[in-house]
């Protein structure tokens, strides 16, 4: 029996529409969750650098909780437990149809699934990002912090102007890796019925049994999305300035 891949069963008709929708949904949820986790990391760092032991303990508890529990369990909790605890009026409003709450490609963002995934991914990733950035902060010489404090810098200004730029430069590669990991972990959202790329590819398998072709296309799109996000992170990331070599300095001096 000779088996031949049937790409037309994936790249035409409803399967193609599902794949495009899943790809866009994965992109949007990854982007928004990344922005949310970034804002949360800034808050967590400010709390960790504050003199309050309560704030420092809260950050430690947050990191321990979200780093040591499975993401899928967290998503299930936010969707099936926390969502049900919200006021009924909120749930009815979010569950209603809102034509204005759509991204390009007709992707609705004001839905229980989308909001729970963004919330869950953002919290989970922030717990890892704050440790990566903290490692970068630890690599900054203590003398710079002492010098800034002696000059009257506030803690917020110290973090924003002195510590954070250097910390991000030192730890940007693992930080970028966490953002890319967020995009890949979004595939777990299929566990709550969220229509991202993995969910849509699984629909194709049930629709016409083109499992190989569907998952091959899905894998290629995840790779493409990873390359796009990786390129964006490289462009917007801090640039490490390399010191000039002694030979080049001597050449510039005309020696």
C-alpha atoms as one frame of an Amber mdcrd trajectory, in Angstrom:
protein
   0.000   0.000   0.000   1.481   3.290  -1.118   0.564   6.234   1.043   0.841
   9.749  -0.350   0.337  12.944   1.701  -2.772  14.854   0.723  -1.920  18.487
   1.418  -5.081  19.713  -0.270  -7.060  18.247   2.619  -5.292  20.689   4.959
  -4.554  23.745   2.838  -8.020  24.206   1.337 -11.559  24.695   2.597 -12.454
  24.746   6.295  -9.138  23.190   7.472  -7.199  26.098   5.991  -9.498  28.590
   7.705  -9.057  26.764  11.007  -5.271  26.805  10.681  -5.171  30.525   9.900
  -7.489  31.264  12.819  -5.425  29.102  15.167  -2.162  30.710  14.061  -3.501
  34.236  14.593  -5.017  33.286  17.943  -1.711  31.833  19.140   0.115  34.952
  17.994  -2.271  37.365  19.712  -2.467  35.477  22.989   1.322  35.105  23.094
   1.864  38.804  22.441  -0.646  40.025  25.035   0.461  37.512  27.655   4.068
  38.628  27.096   3.140  42.264  27.670   1.154  41.356  30.784   3.998  39.279
  32.232   6.472  42.115  31.538   4.385  44.630  33.499   3.995  42.113  36.302
   7.748  41.501  36.455   8.420  45.228  36.919   5.976  45.245  39.847   7.508
  42.116  41.360  11.027  43.531  41.083   9.967  46.759  42.764   8.452  44.732
  45.610  11.526  42.518  45.907  13.861  45.533  46.083  11.703  47.330  48.626
  12.741  47.310  52.303   9.420  45.721  53.287   9.802  42.101  54.340   6.122
  41.540  53.664   6.548  42.593  50.016   9.664  40.461  49.639   7.895  37.485
  51.184   4.904  37.957  48.878   7.200  37.825  45.836   8.911  34.686  47.141
   5.530  33.015  47.722   4.339  34.038  44.240   7.434  32.632  42.563   7.314
  29.402  44.556   3.631  28.831  43.827   3.690  29.401  40.079   7.073  27.822
  39.359   6.286  24.604  41.221   2.821  23.802  39.883   1.997  22.592  36.345
   0.772  25.222  33.933  -2.086  23.027  32.733  -3.374  22.703  36.292  -3.200
  26.482  36.659  -5.143  27.035  33.439  -7.789  24.562  34.544  -8.061  26.371
  37.872  -8.472  29.817  36.300 -11.027  28.609  33.769 -13.153  26.202  35.795
 -12.765  27.548  39.345 -11.723  31.201  39.403 -13.924  32.109  36.432 -16.975
  30.697  38.168 -16.210  32.789  41.262 -16.537  36.061  39.361 -19.763  38.075
  39.713 -22.464  36.765  37.428 -22.889  40.134  35.736 -19.223  40.111  34.746
 -19.453  36.614  33.307 -22.584  37.459  31.333 -20.980  40.609  29.916 -17.754
  38.883  28.893 -19.636  35.916  27.458 -21.830  38.165  25.330 -21.030  39.030
  21.708 -19.057  42.258  21.291 -18.258  43.178  17.661 -15.698  45.763  18.832
 -13.707  43.192  20.842 -11.998  41.544  17.882  -8.482  41.563  16.497  -7.694
  41.495  12.770  -8.623  38.104  11.415 -11.916  38.095  13.338 -10.264  36.825
  16.548 -12.363  37.678  19.605 -10.366  38.597  22.699 -13.190  39.333  25.154
 -13.970  35.678  25.815 -13.518  33.560  28.960 -10.986  31.315  27.233  -8.831
  34.111  25.837  -8.752  36.071  29.095  -8.018  33.013  31.236  -5.172  31.929
  28.946  -3.599  35.396  28.929  -3.936  35.602  32.700  -2.569  32.123  33.311
   0.337  32.374  30.867   1.244  35.848  32.131   1.391  34.814  35.783   3.276
  31.610  35.034   5.875  33.295  32.828   6.343  36.224  35.218   7.401  33.797
  37.962  10.258  32.604  35.748  11.118  35.982  34.249  11.552  37.652  37.623
  14.180  35.060  38.569  16.036  35.522  35.277  16.069  39.294  35.706  17.086
  38.890  39.354  20.082  36.878  38.210  20.966  39.752  35.899  20.594  42.222
  38.770  22.901  40.130  40.909  25.569  40.427  38.217  25.611  44.250  38.458
  28.489  45.397  40.704  27.260  46.499  44.126  29.372  49.635  43.876  27.054
  51.059  41.232  24.055  50.668  43.513  25.887  52.274  46.433  27.079  55.138
  44.245  23.548  55.803  42.952  22.089  55.796  46.468  24.800  58.192  47.635
  23.794  60.537  44.805  20.211  60.625  46.050  18.608  58.238  43.527  15.223
  56.895  44.591  14.719  53.136  44.531  12.495  53.379  41.451  15.013  55.569
  39.609  17.821  53.250  40.672  15.961  50.264  39.262  14.886  51.993  36.057
  18.035  53.921  35.167  20.912  51.916  36.643  20.087  48.342  37.530  17.450
  47.173  35.061  19.230  48.165  31.812  22.369  46.325  32.867  20.435  43.366
  34.240  18.521  42.929  30.982  21.731  43.142  28.981  23.339  40.434  31.104
  20.290  38.148  31.165  18.610  38.862  27.831  19.166  35.436  26.285  17.393
  33.490  29.071  14.740  36.231  29.248  14.068  35.890  25.518  13.946  32.126
  25.995  11.153  32.538  28.547   9.105  34.642  26.117   9.531  32.003  23.423
   8.605  29.333  25.953   5.394  31.252  26.659   4.446  30.995  22.999   5.069
  27.241  22.962   3.253  26.660  26.249   0.158  28.317  24.792  -0.514  24.939
  23.154  -1.575  23.661  26.595  -4.585  25.968  26.381  -6.243  23.340  24.209
  -6.986  21.643  27.543  -9.663  24.255  28.275 -11.051  24.267  24.725  -9.188
  27.386  23.600  -9.090  27.575  19.804  -5.365  28.101  19.342  -3.189  26.363
  16.751  -2.940  22.946  18.404  -6.691  22.830  18.982  -7.417  23.699  15.352
  -4.967  21.118  14.031  -6.692  18.487  16.167  -9.987  19.495  14.552  -8.521
  18.644  11.158  -7.658  15.149  12.350 -11.268  14.602  13.413 -12.620  16.260
  10.274 -10.832  14.312   7.534  -8.199  12.121   9.286  -5.310  14.113   7.786
  -3.300  13.873  10.998   0.172  13.833   9.412  -0.447  16.781   7.117  -2.241
  18.804   9.794   0.379  18.389  12.480   3.173  18.905   9.947   1.683  22.267
   8.974   1.078  23.098  12.642   4.710  22.303  13.512   5.944  24.477  10.650
   3.762  27.370  11.822   5.011  27.066  15.402   8.543  27.168  14.031   7.703
  30.222  11.923   6.112  31.980  14.884   9.130  31.170  17.036  11.480  32.615
  14.423   9.362  35.763  14.120   9.198  36.327  17.879  12.877  35.472  18.250
  13.760  38.035  15.602  11.612  40.693  17.271  13.220  39.990  20.642  16.661
  40.270  19.082  15.813  43.619  17.504  14.212  45.195  20.584  16.611  43.620
  23.068  19.497  45.506  24.677  22.737  45.520  22.758  25.907  44.529  24.522
  28.662  46.979  23.630  31.921  45.214  22.977  35.052  47.031  24.134  37.509
  47.942  21.455  40.551  45.773  21.291  43.947  47.218  22.101  45.052  46.710
  18.484  42.109  48.733  17.100  42.696  51.517  19.637  46.321  51.734  18.640
  45.307  51.827  14.973  42.904  54.688  15.637  45.684  56.609  17.366  47.808
  56.241  14.281  50.422  54.078  15.956
